[in-house]
Amino acid sequence: MSDVRVRQAVSLALDRREIIESTLEGVGVVNGPLAAALTDWALPIDQLGEGARNYWHDPAEAKRLLAAAGYPNGFPASVCFNSYGSTVLVDTMQLVLKHVKTVGIDARLDQKEYGAYQATCRLGKFDSLGFGPLTPFLEPDNFLFGQYYTGEPRNRSHVKDPALDDLLVRQRRAMDVKARREVINDIQRHLAKQQYYVHTPAGTYIAVWDGALKNYGPNLGYDYGSRLVAAWLDRA
């Protein structure tokens, strides 16, 4: 996985449209380096420059890249995994395994109990691959710095990229929003090429509630109680 061609091959192997249709009821978006929901910051896939091609489904190109990297017949791999109690994650994992096997990567599931997963895979302690969800942050730095900066605990892919480190620090120090956005755009284009993390699609959240329920909105965070404290029913 230290070879960028192998990482690109993994991304090209994924059929993101099939994942959306099969696991997200046909309603979802393809994520680039930043979550697509961060519309003020995330670049659309077609604006990621040279790296945009890595989000296409192209098994033939994936096989070519693997062969160029010295793996014409693919290679075995394990995927560290915990379901988090989510059937969507389980279904997505099954498709990911199918997709990478199609290009020659014989990936086998290494499913762990939640505590064991948190103590190993989530800290970057796994044999070859890991798969899991990301917290739905609202600030781009939360998606970028911890995952990619050299030596950070959440840098599960063990990224050590001096040019990227410089960009990550610069976006933190930028006081002007426009200047910061330009740096973050450069980061996204760089990451799209490097594929240190290969992102699967995300579902579009759809919520429905009674019109009499006031001062309420859906919450994608971990708080399942206090959102209702300020809500009330307004019935005639």
PDB file of C-alpha atoms in Angstrom:
ATOM      1  CA  MET A   1       0.000   0.000   0.000  1.00  0.00           C
ATOM      2  CA  SER A   2       3.033   2.299   0.060  1.00  0.00           C
ATOM      3  CA  ASP A   3       2.816   2.331  -3.759  1.00  0.00           C
ATOM      4  CA  VAL A   4       0.412   5.013  -4.986  1.00  0.00           C
ATOM      5  CA  ARG A   5      -0.531   2.811  -7.960  1.00  0.00           C
ATOM      6  CA  VAL A   6      -1.850   0.119  -5.628  1.00  0.00           C
ATOM      7  CA  ARG A   7      -3.924   2.634  -3.677  1.00  0.00           C
ATOM      8  CA  GLN A   8      -5.304   4.085  -6.890  1.00  0.00           C
ATOM      9  CA  ALA A   9      -6.149   0.584  -8.085  1.00  0.00           C
ATOM     10  CA  VAL A  10      -8.199  -0.062  -4.942  1.00  0.00           C
ATOM     11  CA  SER A  11     -10.177   3.135  -5.554  1.00  0.00           C
ATOM     12  CA  LEU A  12     -10.704   2.359  -9.236  1.00  0.00           C
ATOM     13  CA  ALA A  13     -11.925  -1.130  -8.342  1.00  0.00           C
ATOM     14  CA  LEU A  14     -14.838   0.244  -6.314  1.00  0.00           C
ATOM     15  CA  ASP A  15     -18.160   0.565  -8.091  1.00  0.00           C
ATOM     16  CA  ARG A  16     -19.483   3.481  -6.072  1.00  0.00           C
ATOM     17  CA  ARG A  17     -22.729   3.613  -8.052  1.00  0.00           C
ATOM     18  CA  GLU A  18     -23.466  -0.009  -7.143  1.00  0.00           C
ATOM     19  CA  ILE A  19     -22.806   0.794  -3.492  1.00  0.00           C
ATOM     20  CA  ILE A  20     -25.280   3.685  -3.629  1.00  0.00           C
ATOM     21  CA  GLU A  21     -27.932   1.621  -5.406  1.00  0.00           C
ATOM     22  CA  SER A  22     -27.494  -1.489  -3.261  1.00  0.00           C
ATOM     23  CA  THR A  23     -26.935  -0.093   0.231  1.00  0.00           C
ATOM     24  CA  LEU A  24     -28.290   3.485   0.231  1.00  0.00           C
ATOM     25  CA  GLU A  25     -31.606   2.956  -1.587  1.00  0.00           C
ATOM     26  CA  GLY A  26     -30.223   4.837  -4.587  1.00  0.00           C
ATOM     27  CA  VAL A  27     -29.845   8.108  -2.684  1.00  0.00           C
ATOM     28  CA  GLY A  28     -26.253   9.027  -1.939  1.00  0.00           C
ATOM     29  CA  VAL A  29     -23.196  11.005  -2.959  1.00  0.00           C
ATOM     30  CA  VAL A  30     -19.618  10.143  -3.864  1.00  0.00           C
ATOM     31  CA  ASN A  31     -17.153  11.500  -1.316  1.00  0.00           C
ATOM     32  CA  GLY A  32     -13.806  12.934  -2.300  1.00  0.00           C
ATOM     33  CA  PRO A  33     -11.102  13.708   0.274  1.00  0.00           C
ATOM     34  CA  LEU A  34     -13.620  15.860   2.157  1.00  0.00           C
ATOM     35  CA  ALA A  35     -17.158  14.748   2.933  1.00  0.00           C
ATOM     36  CA  ALA A  36     -19.414  15.931   0.113  1.00  0.00           C
ATOM     37  CA  ALA A  37     -21.866  17.320   2.681  1.00  0.00           C
ATOM     38  CA  LEU A  38     -19.363  20.087   3.539  1.00  0.00           C
ATOM     39  CA  THR A  39     -20.574  22.019   0.526  1.00  0.00           C
ATOM     40  CA  ASP A  40     -18.692  25.203   1.467  1.00  0.00           C
ATOM     41  CA  TRP A  41     -15.370  23.339   1.312  1.00  0.00           C
ATOM     42  CA  ALA A  42     -15.599  20.014  -0.524  1.00  0.00           C
ATOM     43  CA  LEU A  43     -14.656  20.120  -4.193  1.00  0.00           C
ATOM     44  CA  PRO A  44     -16.954  18.212  -6.560  1.00  0.00           C
ATOM     45  CA  ILE A  45     -15.265  15.148  -7.993  1.00  0.00           C
ATOM     46  CA  ASP A  46     -14.904  16.720 -11.436  1.00  0.00           C
ATOM     47  CA  GLN A  47     -12.885  19.583  -9.915  1.00  0.00           C
ATOM     48  CA  LEU A  48     -10.246  17.371  -8.324  1.00  0.00           C
ATOM     49  CA  GLY A  49      -7.902  17.667 -11.290  1.00  0.00           C
ATOM     50  CA  GLU A  50      -5.793  14.668 -12.259  1.00  0.00           C
ATOM     51  CA  GLY A  51      -7.016  12.716  -9.233  1.00  0.00           C
ATOM     52  CA  ALA A  52     -10.662  12.874 -10.328  1.00  0.00           C
ATOM     53  CA  ARG A  53     -10.155   9.764 -12.459  1.00  0.00           C
ATOM     54  CA  ASN A  54      -9.493   7.710  -9.318  1.00  0.00           C
ATOM     55  CA  TYR A  55     -13.179   7.947  -8.409  1.00  0.00           C
ATOM     56  CA  TRP A  56     -14.323   6.297 -11.656  1.00  0.00           C
ATOM     57  CA  HIS A  57     -15.120   2.600 -11.746  1.00  0.00           C
ATOM     58  CA  ASP A  58     -12.424   1.233 -14.040  1.00  0.00           C
ATOM     59  CA  PRO A  59     -11.392  -2.372 -13.251  1.00  0.00           C
ATOM     60  CA  ALA A  60      -9.227  -2.610 -16.368  1.00  0.00           C
ATOM     61  CA  GLU A  61      -7.172   0.408 -15.316  1.00  0.00           C
ATOM     62  CA  ALA A  62      -6.979  -0.973 -11.787  1.00  0.00           C
ATOM     63  CA  LYS A  63      -5.496  -4.222 -13.105  1.00  0.00           C
ATOM     64  CA  ARG A  64      -3.042  -2.283 -15.274  1.00  0.00           C
ATOM     65  CA  LEU A  65      -1.857  -0.252 -12.282  1.00  0.00           C
ATOM     66  CA  LEU A  66      -1.443  -3.385 -10.160  1.00  0.00           C
ATOM     67  CA  ALA A  67       0.611  -5.013 -12.904  1.00  0.00           C
ATOM     68  CA  ALA A  68       2.760  -1.885 -13.234  1.00  0.00           C
ATOM     69  CA  ALA A  69       3.327  -1.968  -9.480  1.00  0.00           C
ATOM     70  CA  GLY A  70       4.563  -5.572  -9.715  1.00  0.00           C
ATOM     71  CA  TYR A  71       1.339  -7.451  -8.927  1.00  0.00           C
ATOM     72  CA  PRO A  72       0.034  -8.764 -12.259  1.00  0.00           C
ATOM     73  CA  ASN A  73      -1.810 -11.534 -10.421  1.00  0.00           C
ATOM     74  CA  GLY A  74      -2.943  -9.368  -7.532  1.00  0.00           C
ATOM     75  CA  PHE A  75      -2.149 -10.219  -3.919  1.00  0.00           C
ATOM     76  CA  PRO A  76      -3.857 -11.427  -0.718  1.00  0.00           C
ATOM     77  CA  ALA A  77      -5.022  -8.932   1.894  1.00  0.00           C
ATOM     78  CA  SER A  78      -7.052  -8.747   5.084  1.00  0.00           C
ATOM     79  CA  VAL A  79      -9.614  -6.073   5.926  1.00  0.00           C
ATOM     80  CA  CYS A  80      -9.946  -5.146   9.598  1.00  0.00           C
ATOM     81  CA  PHE A  81     -13.623  -4.485  10.309  1.00  0.00           C
ATOM     82  CA  ASN A  82     -16.311  -3.932  12.920  1.00  0.00           C
ATOM     83  CA  SER A  83     -19.943  -3.500  11.963  1.00  0.00           C
ATOM     84  CA  TYR A  84     -20.754  -0.789  14.558  1.00  0.00           C
ATOM     85  CA  GLY A  85     -24.141  -2.506  14.585  1.00  0.00           C
ATOM     86  CA  SER A  86     -24.883  -1.103  11.118  1.00  0.00           C
ATOM     87  CA  THR A  87     -26.356  -3.276   8.391  1.00  0.00           C
ATOM     88  CA  VAL A  88     -25.332  -0.592   5.867  1.00  0.00           C
ATOM     89  CA  LEU A  89     -21.675  -1.014   6.840  1.00  0.00           C
ATOM     90  CA  VAL A  90     -21.962  -4.794   6.589  1.00  0.00           C
ATOM     91  CA  ASP A  91     -23.566  -4.612   3.139  1.00  0.00           C
ATOM     92  CA  THR A  92     -21.011  -2.036   1.948  1.00  0.00           C
ATOM     93  CA  MET A  93     -18.148  -4.182   3.215  1.00  0.00           C
ATOM     94  CA  GLN A  94     -19.421  -7.167   1.240  1.00  0.00           C
ATOM     95  CA  LEU A  95     -19.481  -5.088  -1.946  1.00  0.00           C
ATOM     96  CA  VAL A  96     -15.999  -3.697  -1.291  1.00  0.00           C
ATOM     97  CA  LEU A  97     -14.652  -7.245  -0.918  1.00  0.00           C
ATOM     98  CA  LYS A  98     -16.342  -8.243  -4.177  1.00  0.00           C
ATOM     99  CA  HIS A  99     -15.033  -5.221  -6.069  1.00  0.00           C
ATOM    100  CA  VAL A 100     -11.382  -5.571  -5.065  1.00  0.00           C
ATOM    101  CA  LYS A 101     -11.418  -9.324  -5.701  1.00  0.00           C
ATOM    102  CA  THR A 102     -12.544  -8.563  -9.247  1.00  0.00           C
ATOM    103  CA  VAL A 103      -9.189  -6.867  -9.934  1.00  0.00           C
ATOM    104  CA  GLY A 104      -7.125  -9.568  -8.200  1.00  0.00           C
ATOM    105  CA  ILE A 105      -6.899  -8.397  -4.585  1.00  0.00           C
ATOM    106  CA  ASP A 106      -7.978 -11.430  -2.574  1.00  0.00           C
ATOM    107  CA  ALA A 107      -9.270  -9.520   0.420  1.00  0.00           C
ATOM    108  CA  ARG A 108     -10.545 -11.487   3.388  1.00  0.00           C
ATOM    109  CA  LEU A 109     -12.559 -10.098   6.271  1.00  0.00           C
ATOM    110  CA  ASP A 110     -10.841  -9.737   9.640  1.00  0.00           C
ATOM    111  CA  GLN A 111     -13.869  -8.944  11.802  1.00  0.00           C
ATOM    112  CA  LYS A 112     -13.136  -7.890  15.370  1.00  0.00           C
ATOM    113  CA  GLU A 113     -15.167  -7.245  18.500  1.00  0.00           C
ATOM    114  CA  TYR A 114     -15.800  -3.520  18.977  1.00  0.00           C
ATOM    115  CA  GLY A 115     -13.268  -3.025  21.775  1.00  0.00           C
ATOM    116  CA  ALA A 116     -10.575  -4.927  19.909  1.00  0.00           C
ATOM    117  CA  TYR A 117     -11.299  -2.924  16.757  1.00  0.00           C
ATOM    118  CA  GLN A 118     -10.963   0.387  18.614  1.00  0.00           C
ATOM    119  CA  ALA A 119      -7.701  -0.699  20.236  1.00  0.00           C
ATOM    120  CA  THR A 120      -6.114  -1.873  16.997  1.00  0.00           C
ATOM    121  CA  CYS A 121      -7.604  -1.045  13.603  1.00  0.00           C
ATOM    122  CA  ARG A 122      -8.919   2.399  14.511  1.00  0.00           C
ATOM    123  CA  LEU A 123      -5.424   3.315  15.700  1.00  0.00           C
ATOM    124  CA  GLY A 124      -3.816   2.114  12.490  1.00  0.00           C
ATOM    125  CA  LYS A 125      -2.774  -1.300  13.844  1.00  0.00           C
ATOM    126  CA  PHE A 126      -3.824  -3.705  11.104  1.00  0.00           C
ATOM    127  CA  ASP A 127      -2.129  -5.994   8.611  1.00  0.00           C
ATOM    128  CA  SER A 128      -3.012  -4.399   5.276  1.00  0.00           C
ATOM    129  CA  LEU A 129      -6.454  -2.764   5.076  1.00  0.00           C
ATOM    130  CA  GLY A 130      -9.070  -1.398   7.429  1.00  0.00           C
ATOM    131  CA  PHE A 131     -12.649  -0.314   6.838  1.00  0.00           C
ATOM    132  CA  GLY A 132     -14.896   1.829   9.016  1.00  0.00           C
ATOM    133  CA  PRO A 133     -16.938   5.024   9.370  1.00  0.00           C
ATOM    134  CA  LEU A 134     -15.773   8.575  10.062  1.00  0.00           C
ATOM    135  CA  THR A 135     -17.357  10.957  12.545  1.00  0.00           C
ATOM    136  CA  PRO A 136     -19.562  13.514  10.687  1.00  0.00           C
ATOM    137  CA  PHE A 137     -17.525  16.628  11.464  1.00  0.00           C
ATOM    138  CA  LEU A 138     -18.641  20.132  10.478  1.00  0.00           C
ATOM    139  CA  GLU A 139     -15.158  21.650  10.046  1.00  0.00           C
ATOM    140  CA  PRO A 140     -12.757  20.559   7.272  1.00  0.00           C
ATOM    141  CA  ASP A 141      -9.708  20.566   9.545  1.00  0.00           C
ATOM    142  CA  ASN A 142     -11.300  17.754  11.581  1.00  0.00           C
ATOM    143  CA  PHE A 143     -11.343  15.574   8.466  1.00  0.00           C
ATOM    144  CA  LEU A 144      -7.852  16.539   7.341  1.00  0.00           C
ATOM    145  CA  PHE A 145      -5.286  17.251  10.042  1.00  0.00           C
ATOM    146  CA  GLY A 146      -5.819  14.277  12.332  1.00  0.00           C
ATOM    147  CA  GLN A 147      -6.025  11.753   9.496  1.00  0.00           C
ATOM    148  CA  TYR A 148      -3.080  12.946   7.445  1.00  0.00           C
ATOM    149  CA  TYR A 149      -0.552  14.897   9.512  1.00  0.00           C
ATOM    150  CA  THR A 150       2.597  12.930  10.322  1.00  0.00           C
ATOM    151  CA  GLY A 151       2.473  11.303  13.748  1.00  0.00           C
ATOM    152  CA  GLU A 152      -1.149  12.153  14.599  1.00  0.00           C
ATOM    153  CA  PRO A 153      -2.977   9.365  16.512  1.00  0.00           C
ATOM    154  CA  ARG A 154      -5.821   9.322  13.965  1.00  0.00           C
ATOM    155  CA  ASN A 155      -3.368   9.001  11.066  1.00  0.00           C
ATOM    156  CA  ARG A 156      -4.417   5.382  10.567  1.00  0.00           C
ATOM    157  CA  SER A 157      -2.827   5.104   7.131  1.00  0.00           C
ATOM    158  CA  HIS A 158       0.566   6.152   8.547  1.00  0.00           C
ATOM    159  CA  VAL A 159       0.819   8.991   6.035  1.00  0.00           C
ATOM    160  CA  LYS A 160       4.183  10.739   6.047  1.00  0.00           C
ATOM    161  CA  ASP A 161       4.061  13.385   3.351  1.00  0.00           C
ATOM    162  CA  PRO A 162       6.111  16.569   4.057  1.00  0.00           C
ATOM    163  CA  ALA A 163       4.434  18.583   1.282  1.00  0.00           C
ATOM    164  CA  LEU A 164       1.020  17.639   2.673  1.00  0.00           C
ATOM    165  CA  ASP A 165       2.115  18.449   6.243  1.00  0.00           C
ATOM    166  CA  ASP A 166       3.043  21.950   5.083  1.00  0.00           C
ATOM    167  CA  LEU A 167      -0.359  22.464   3.455  1.00  0.00           C
ATOM    168  CA  LEU A 168      -2.182  21.168   6.531  1.00  0.00           C
ATOM    169  CA  VAL A 169      -0.394  23.665   8.774  1.00  0.00           C
ATOM    170  CA  ARG A 170      -0.911  26.518   6.317  1.00  0.00           C
ATOM    171  CA  GLN A 171      -4.690  26.012   6.183  1.00  0.00           C
ATOM    172  CA  ARG A 172      -4.774  26.140   9.983  1.00  0.00           C
ATOM    173  CA  ARG A 173      -2.883  29.430  10.042  1.00  0.00           C
ATOM    174  CA  ALA A 174      -4.777  31.153   7.253  1.00  0.00           C
ATOM    175  CA  MET A 175      -6.858  33.992   8.669  1.00  0.00           C
ATOM    176  CA  ASP A 176      -8.563  34.887   5.391  1.00  0.00           C
ATOM    177  CA  VAL A 177     -11.327  32.455   4.365  1.00  0.00           C
ATOM    178  CA  LYS A 178     -10.560  32.779   0.663  1.00  0.00           C
ATOM    179  CA  ALA A 179      -6.863  32.088   1.208  1.00  0.00           C
ATOM    180  CA  ARG A 180      -7.681  29.110   3.417  1.00  0.00           C
ATOM    181  CA  ARG A 181     -10.071  27.713   0.820  1.00  0.00           C
ATOM    182  CA  GLU A 182      -7.343  27.858  -1.834  1.00  0.00           C
ATOM    183  CA  VAL A 183      -5.006  25.833   0.395  1.00  0.00           C
ATOM    184  CA  ILE A 184      -7.729  23.298   1.221  1.00  0.00           C
ATOM    185  CA  ASN A 185      -8.498  22.960  -2.481  1.00  0.00           C
ATOM    186  CA  ASP A 186      -4.812  22.191  -3.094  1.00  0.00           C
ATOM    187  CA  ILE A 187      -4.964  19.600  -0.298  1.00  0.00           C
ATOM    188  CA  GLN A 188      -8.006  17.913  -1.827  1.00  0.00           C
ATOM    189  CA  ARG A 189      -6.425  17.688  -5.279  1.00  0.00           C
ATOM    190  CA  HIS A 190      -3.243  16.257  -3.780  1.00  0.00           C
ATOM    191  CA  LEU A 191      -5.173  13.682  -1.755  1.00  0.00           C
ATOM    192  CA  ALA A 192      -7.301  12.690  -4.745  1.00  0.00           C
ATOM    193  CA  LYS A 193      -4.111  11.639  -6.520  1.00  0.00           C
ATOM    194  CA  GLN A 194      -2.502   9.937  -3.540  1.00  0.00           C
ATOM    195  CA  GLN A 195      -5.542   8.000  -2.240  1.00  0.00           C
ATOM    196  CA  TYR A 196      -4.087   7.537   1.244  1.00  0.00           C
ATOM    197  CA  TYR A 197      -7.693   6.760   2.217  1.00  0.00           C
ATOM    198  CA  VAL A 198     -10.184   5.354  -0.280  1.00  0.00           C
ATOM    199  CA  HIS A 199     -13.617   6.790   0.430  1.00  0.00           C
ATOM    200  CA  THR A 200     -16.898   5.043  -0.202  1.00  0.00           C
ATOM    201  CA  PRO A 201     -20.161   6.968  -0.857  1.00  0.00           C
ATOM    202  CA  ALA A 202     -22.348   8.438   1.859  1.00  0.00           C
ATOM    203  CA  GLY A 203     -26.117   8.250   2.100  1.00  0.00           C
ATOM    204  CA  THR A 204     -28.334  11.289   1.837  1.00  0.00           C
ATOM    205  CA  TYR A 205     -30.171  11.636   5.136  1.00  0.00           C
ATOM    206  CA  ILE A 206     -33.946  11.910   4.755  1.00  0.00           C
ATOM    207  CA  ALA A 207     -36.097  12.751   7.771  1.00  0.00           C
ATOM    208  CA  VAL A 208     -39.834  13.257   8.176  1.00  0.00           C
ATOM    209  CA  TRP A 209     -41.700  14.510  11.234  1.00  0.00           C
ATOM    210  CA  ASP A 210     -45.154  15.798  12.169  1.00  0.00           C
ATOM    211  CA  GLY A 211     -45.757  19.448  11.291  1.00  0.00           C
ATOM    212  CA  ALA A 212     -46.954  20.051  14.856  1.00  0.00           C
ATOM    213  CA  LEU A 213     -43.458  19.293  16.182  1.00  0.00           C
ATOM    214  CA  LYS A 214     -41.736  22.674  16.493  1.00  0.00           C
ATOM    215  CA  ASN A 215     -38.121  23.716  17.037  1.00  0.00           C
ATOM    216  CA  TYR A 216     -36.843  20.313  15.946  1.00  0.00           C
ATOM    217  CA  GLY A 217     -34.377  19.096  13.350  1.00  0.00           C
ATOM    218  CA  PRO A 218     -32.553  15.817  12.668  1.00  0.00           C
ATOM    219  CA  ASN A 219     -29.145  15.417  14.254  1.00  0.00           C
ATOM    220  CA  LEU A 220     -26.372  13.300  12.777  1.00  0.00           C
ATOM    221  CA  GLY A 221     -24.201  13.477  15.876  1.00  0.00           C
ATOM    222  CA  TYR A 222     -24.094  11.222  18.918  1.00  0.00           C
ATOM    223  CA  ASP A 223     -26.672  13.108  20.991  1.00  0.00           C
ATOM    224  CA  TYR A 224     -30.009  11.332  21.018  1.00  0.00           C
ATOM    225  CA  GLY A 225     -31.734  13.215  23.845  1.00  0.00           C
ATOM    226  CA  SER A 226     -31.066  16.924  24.237  1.00  0.00           C
ATOM    227  CA  ARG A 227     -32.259  17.731  20.710  1.00  0.00           C
ATOM    228  CA  LEU A 228     -35.770  17.155  22.046  1.00  0.00           C
ATOM    229  CA  VAL A 229     -35.419  19.378  25.131  1.00  0.00           C
ATOM    230  CA  ALA A 230     -36.378  22.553  23.250  1.00  0.00           C
ATOM    231  CA  ALA A 231     -38.965  20.924  20.980  1.00  0.00           C
ATOM    232  CA  TRP A 232     -42.694  21.186  21.557  1.00  0.00           C
ATOM    233  CA  LEU A 233     -45.996  20.123  19.994  1.00  0.00           C
ATOM    234  CA  ASP A 234     -48.234  22.880  18.641  1.00  0.00           C
ATOM    235  CA  ARG A 235     -51.683  21.409  18.045  1.00  0.00           C
ATOM    236  CA  ALA A 236     -54.900  23.384  17.702  1.00  0.00           C
TER     237      ALA A 236
END
